[in-house]
Amino acid sequence: MAELRQVPGGRETPQGELRPDVVEDEVPPSPVAEESRGGGSNSSEAKLSPREDEELDPRIQEELEQLNQASEDINQAELQLDEARTTYRRTLQESARKLNTQGSHLGSCIEKARPYYEARRMAKEVGMGQQACVALRLPVLLSPLP
C-alpha cells in the first residue's frame, strides 16, 4: 500500500494516487441540466458533461501535487544552502582567528622572513619569463642558417 502523506493545506492522499472529490454514489449536477432549467450560462464550461468535469480534477490534482513536491524540493535546497553558508562563515571566522593568533605570536619572525619570500617569488617570476623567452626563440635558434 502506498504511503500517506499530509500536504500543508491539502488532504491525505497516497503517493502517486488520486482520490476524486466526488463520492462515487453521488452524481454531480450536470451543467447541461441546469442550462435547460434556465439557471446556466452559454459559456463552454456549462456544456461540459459530468464525465469531462470529473476528468479535469485528477489532472489538476496531479499538477498541484507536482507543484507541492517541487516547492518541497526548493525549500530543502534553500535549507541546505543556508546551512552551507553558515558552515562557511563559521569556518572562515575560525580560520581568520587562528591566523591572527599565529600572526601575533610570530609577528617579528614574519617581518624578518618577508624579504626572503618576496625575493624568492620575484626570482620564480623572472625564471618563468626566461623560460618563455627561450621557448619563443628556440625555433629560431634551431633553424639552419641560410
Rosetta silent file (secondary structure, phi, psi, omega in degrees, C-alpha in Angstrom):
SEQUENCE: MAELRQVPGGRETPQGELRPDVVEDEVPPSPVAEESRGGGSNSSEAKLSPREDEELDPRIQEELEQLNQASEDINQAELQLDEARTTYRRTLQESARKLNTQGSHLGSCIEKARPYYEARRMAKEVGMGQQACVALRLPVLLSPLP
SCORE:     score description
SCORE:     0.000 S_00000001
   1 L     0.000  144.766 -178.133    0.000    0.000    0.000 S_00000001
   2 L   -72.063  152.710 -179.186    1.233    3.481   -0.775 S_00000001
   3 L   -78.891  134.957  178.031    2.437    5.742    1.994 S_00000001
   4 E   -85.177  139.350  175.730    0.054    8.510    3.067 S_00000001
   5 E  -134.634  142.212 -179.708    1.471   11.992    3.301 S_00000001
   6 L   -99.271  121.473  176.578   -0.137   15.154    4.572 S_00000001
   7 L   -95.332  131.064  179.735    0.483   18.226    2.459 S_00000001
   8 L   -55.816  129.533 -179.419    0.046   21.517    4.350 S_00000001
   9 L    76.585    6.910 -176.309   -3.272   22.979    3.318 S_00000001
  10 L  -119.302 -155.887  179.708   -4.078   19.801    1.443 S_00000001
  11 L  -128.803  164.677  179.435   -5.573   16.414    2.070 S_00000001
  12 L   -77.197  126.716  174.772   -4.156   12.978    2.700 S_00000001
  13 E  -140.171  144.801  174.215   -3.561   11.034   -0.497 S_00000001
  14 E   -65.124  145.545  179.927   -1.419    8.005   -1.182 S_00000001
  15 L   -59.058  124.189  177.475    1.747    8.882   -3.090 S_00000001
  16 L    84.473   -3.826  179.261    1.027    8.630   -6.818 S_00000001
  17 L  -118.073  152.543  179.753   -2.695    8.029   -6.348 S_00000001
  18 L  -123.408  146.952  174.421   -5.552   10.468   -6.522 S_00000001
  19 L  -113.685  128.827  178.554   -8.940   10.442   -4.883 S_00000001
  20 L   -69.096  149.950  177.358  -11.761   12.186   -6.683 S_00000001
  21 L   -72.001  -22.674 -176.383  -13.578   14.903   -4.771 S_00000001
  22 L   -88.996  132.979  176.137  -16.897   13.439   -5.891 S_00000001
  23 L   -71.983  140.907 -174.755  -18.284   10.471   -3.966 S_00000001
  24 L   -58.617  -34.940 -176.994  -18.919    7.520   -6.289 S_00000001
  25 L   -74.381  -28.187 -178.247  -22.591    7.217   -5.298 S_00000001
  26 L   -88.633  143.387  174.832  -23.309   10.872   -5.951 S_00000001
  27 L  -112.049  124.270 -178.982  -23.579   12.272   -9.452 S_00000001
  28 L   -65.854  149.802  179.504  -22.711   15.962   -9.718 S_00000001
  29 L   -62.874  135.410 -178.019  -25.407   18.140  -11.195 S_00000001
  30 L   -77.670  131.862  176.242  -24.973   18.440  -14.917 S_00000001
  31 H   -61.839  -30.315  179.186  -24.366   21.958  -16.260 S_00000001
  32 H   -66.478  -40.059  179.035  -26.478   20.972  -19.256 S_00000001
  33 H   -65.428  -40.194  177.942  -29.385   20.127  -16.944 S_00000001
  34 H   -64.033  -38.367 -179.153  -29.003   23.472  -15.176 S_00000001
  35 H   -64.874  -38.453  179.847  -28.969   25.243  -18.517 S_00000001
  36 H   -67.985  -25.844  176.899  -32.217   23.570  -19.534 S_00000001
  37 H   -82.640   -8.843  178.223  -33.761   24.833  -16.311 S_00000001
  38 L    95.432    5.277 -177.680  -32.641   28.338  -17.184 S_00000001
  39 L   -97.259   -5.740 -174.883  -30.014   28.673  -14.467 S_00000001
  40 L  -100.455  172.960  176.900  -26.891   28.212  -16.619 S_00000001
  41 L  -106.872  177.292 -178.211  -24.879   30.438  -18.920 S_00000001
  42 L   -93.589   11.993 -177.885  -23.896   29.969  -22.548 S_00000001
  43 L   -72.169  165.475 -179.658  -20.168   29.515  -21.823 S_00000001
  44 H   -68.567  -25.096  178.292  -18.225   26.444  -22.890 S_00000001
  45 H   -64.856  -33.244 -178.079  -17.856   25.439  -19.237 S_00000001
  46 H   -72.189  -17.024 -176.237  -21.604   24.974  -18.995 S_00000001
  47 H   -93.908    0.824 -179.964  -21.535   22.479  -21.877 S_00000001
  48 L   -72.897  138.253  175.933  -19.143   20.026  -20.209 S_00000001
  49 L   -78.481  163.298  178.640  -20.581   16.631  -19.437 S_00000001
  50 H   -58.513  -34.879  179.967  -20.150   15.185  -15.925 S_00000001
  51 H   -64.675  -43.844  178.505  -17.527   12.775  -17.284 S_00000001
  52 H   -66.085  -37.106  179.610  -15.404   15.623  -18.701 S_00000001
  53 H   -64.801  -39.182  178.562  -15.826   17.558  -15.454 S_00000001
  54 H   -67.965  -33.412 -178.554  -14.552   14.565  -13.440 S_00000001
  55 H   -70.941  -25.185  179.901  -11.508   14.194  -15.714 S_00000001
  56 H   -69.038  -39.555 -175.604  -10.381   17.762  -15.043 S_00000001
  57 H   -61.566  -47.948 -179.912   -9.993   17.264  -11.304 S_00000001
  58 H   -62.507  -36.303  178.808   -7.402   14.448  -11.372 S_00000001
  59 H   -66.643  -43.690  179.123   -5.231   16.337  -13.848 S_00000001
  60 H   -65.380  -42.763  179.231   -5.389   19.477  -11.772 S_00000001
  61 H   -61.505  -41.349  178.964   -4.761   17.487   -8.587 S_00000001
  62 H   -63.075  -43.024  178.079   -1.742   15.796  -10.195 S_00000001
  63 H   -63.945  -39.603  178.053   -0.323   19.173  -11.247 S_00000001
  64 H   -65.403  -39.258  177.293   -0.877   20.525   -7.740 S_00000001
  65 H   -64.871  -40.257  177.258    0.906   17.535   -6.226 S_00000001
  66 H   -64.619  -40.083  177.766    3.826   18.061   -8.611 S_00000001
  67 H   -64.000  -42.922  177.374    3.883   21.743   -7.673 S_00000001
  68 H   -62.229  -41.878  179.214    3.866   20.869   -3.965 S_00000001
  69 H   -64.331  -42.157  178.275    6.712   18.393   -4.478 S_00000001
  70 H   -63.478  -39.461  177.814    8.731   20.990   -6.390 S_00000001
  71 H   -64.142  -41.468  177.422    8.121   23.516   -3.600 S_00000001
  72 H   -62.771  -41.891  178.779    9.289   20.996   -1.001 S_00000001
  73 H   -63.032  -42.281  178.862   12.429   20.303   -3.056 S_00000001
  74 H   -63.916  -43.512  179.001   13.152   24.035   -3.351 S_00000001
  75 H   -61.810  -41.848  177.577   12.660   24.524    0.389 S_00000001
  76 H   -61.523  -44.603 -179.594   15.049   21.631    1.126 S_00000001
  77 H   -63.482  -39.600  178.049   17.656   23.105   -1.231 S_00000001
  78 H   -65.325  -39.494  177.426   17.315   26.526    0.414 S_00000001
  79 H   -63.929  -41.934  178.146   17.773   24.982    3.860 S_00000001
  80 H   -64.167  -39.654  178.474   20.897   23.160    2.671 S_00000001
  81 H   -63.526  -45.133  177.740   22.222   26.397    1.155 S_00000001
  82 H   -60.411  -41.949  179.190   21.650   28.288    4.412 S_00000001
  83 H   -64.424  -42.448  179.434   23.391   25.522    6.350 S_00000001
  84 H   -65.136  -40.600  178.501   26.352   25.528    3.956 S_00000001
  85 H   -64.843  -40.742  178.430   26.659   29.323    4.168 S_00000001
  86 H   -63.231  -43.958  178.457   26.568   29.183    7.963 S_00000001
  87 H   -62.621  -42.189  179.598   29.257   26.499    7.997 S_00000001
  88 H   -61.960  -47.811 -179.594   31.385   28.529    5.557 S_00000001
  89 H   -60.931  -43.160 -179.437   31.106   31.706    7.668 S_00000001
  90 H   -62.724  -44.886  179.558   31.935   29.801   10.850 S_00000001
  91 H   -64.162  -42.048  179.792   34.964   28.153    9.223 S_00000001
  92 H   -63.237  -43.627  179.085   36.143   31.468    7.758 S_00000001
  93 H   -64.500  -41.831  179.863   35.863   33.227   11.127 S_00000001
  94 H   -65.512  -41.970  179.147   37.686   30.418   12.910 S_00000001
  95 H   -64.761  -42.304  178.529   40.471   30.375   10.314 S_00000001
  96 H   -63.022  -39.882  178.819   40.874   34.158   10.495 S_00000001
  97 H   -63.847  -44.673  179.344   41.047   33.966   14.281 S_00000001
  98 H   -64.456  -40.067  179.622   43.702   31.230   14.165 S_00000001
  99 H   -64.445  -42.495  177.768   45.697   33.152   11.559 S_00000001
 100 H   -64.552  -38.663  177.744   45.602   36.318   13.652 S_00000001
 101 H   -63.090  -46.499  178.489   46.689   34.356   16.720 S_00000001
 102 H   -63.371  -40.096  178.915   49.616   32.835   14.819 S_00000001
 103 H   -62.789  -38.481  179.611   50.483   36.250   13.378 S_00000001
 104 H   -70.845  -34.670  178.397   50.599   37.827   16.821 S_00000001
 105 H   -73.155  -36.289 -174.475   52.823   35.016   18.163 S_00000001
 106 L  -110.265   21.205 -174.482   55.160   35.029   15.174 S_00000001
 107 H   -51.794  -50.780 -177.117   54.909   38.714   14.232 S_00000001
 108 H   -69.074  -35.888  178.894   58.620   39.548   14.382 S_00000001
 109 H   -65.459  -39.810  179.518   59.605   36.310   12.634 S_00000001
 110 H   -64.173  -43.994 -179.976   57.191   37.024    9.798 S_00000001
 111 H   -64.056  -36.853  179.113   58.580   40.531    9.342 S_00000001
 112 H   -71.012  -34.916 -176.370   62.153   39.200    9.287 S_00000001
 113 H   -86.148  -15.378 -175.942   61.332   36.443    6.767 S_00000001
 114 H   -55.527  -47.808 -178.900   59.195   38.601    4.444 S_00000001
 115 H   -58.929  -37.045  179.346   62.103   39.930    2.288 S_00000001
 116 H   -62.300  -48.594 -177.216   63.343   36.382    1.641 S_00000001
 117 H   -69.886  -31.897  175.534   59.945   35.129    0.424 S_00000001
 118 H   -67.898  -41.342  177.761   59.375   38.241   -1.697 S_00000001
 119 H   -65.269  -39.316  178.746   62.785   37.764   -3.364 S_00000001
 120 H   -63.198  -41.890  178.262   62.029   34.091   -3.903 S_00000001
 121 H   -64.066  -42.584  179.891   58.687   34.952   -5.569 S_00000001
 122 H   -65.736  -39.234  178.361   60.366   37.514   -7.839 S_00000001
 123 H   -63.431  -39.137  178.384   63.098   35.020   -8.811 S_00000001
 124 H   -64.266  -42.653  178.206   60.448   32.493   -9.733 S_00000001
 125 H   -63.086  -42.257  178.956   58.660   35.068  -11.917 S_00000001
 126 H   -64.224  -42.092  178.611   61.944   36.007  -13.651 S_00000001
 127 H   -61.777  -39.861  178.195   62.743   32.344  -14.234 S_00000001
 128 H   -67.297  -36.197  177.316   59.343   31.791  -15.796 S_00000001
 129 H   -65.654  -40.043  177.929   59.897   34.836  -18.011 S_00000001
 130 H   -65.211  -40.795  178.644   63.259   33.455  -19.159 S_00000001
 131 H   -62.989  -37.827  178.814   61.689   30.103  -19.946 S_00000001
 132 H   -66.451  -41.264  178.805   59.035   31.839  -22.048 S_00000001
 133 H   -63.832  -43.589  179.529   61.706   33.788  -23.977 S_00000001
 134 H   -63.359  -40.784 -179.950   63.706   30.630  -24.634 S_00000001
 135 H   -64.224  -35.876  179.199   60.566   28.839  -25.788 S_00000001
 136 H   -74.172  -36.883 -176.130   59.803   31.653  -28.226 S_00000001
 137 H   -89.845  -16.319 -175.667   63.389   31.896  -29.576 S_00000001
 138 H   -56.663  -45.454  178.122   64.217   28.196  -29.578 S_00000001
 139 H   -60.589  -35.186  179.429   62.757   27.515  -33.038 S_00000001
 140 H   -68.824  -40.481 -178.846   64.777   30.439  -34.419 S_00000001
 141 H   -69.963  -31.534 -177.525   67.977   29.184  -32.789 S_00000001
 142 H   -87.162  -12.295 -178.798   67.488   25.631  -34.036 S_00000001
 143 L   -72.211  146.804 -179.889   66.674   26.565  -37.625 S_00000001
 144 L   -68.846  148.920  179.072   69.522   26.055  -40.158 S_00000001
 145 L   -75.214  145.090 -179.549   71.430   29.102  -41.323 S_00000001
 146 L   -75.945    0.000    0.000   70.798   30.221  -44.920 S_00000001
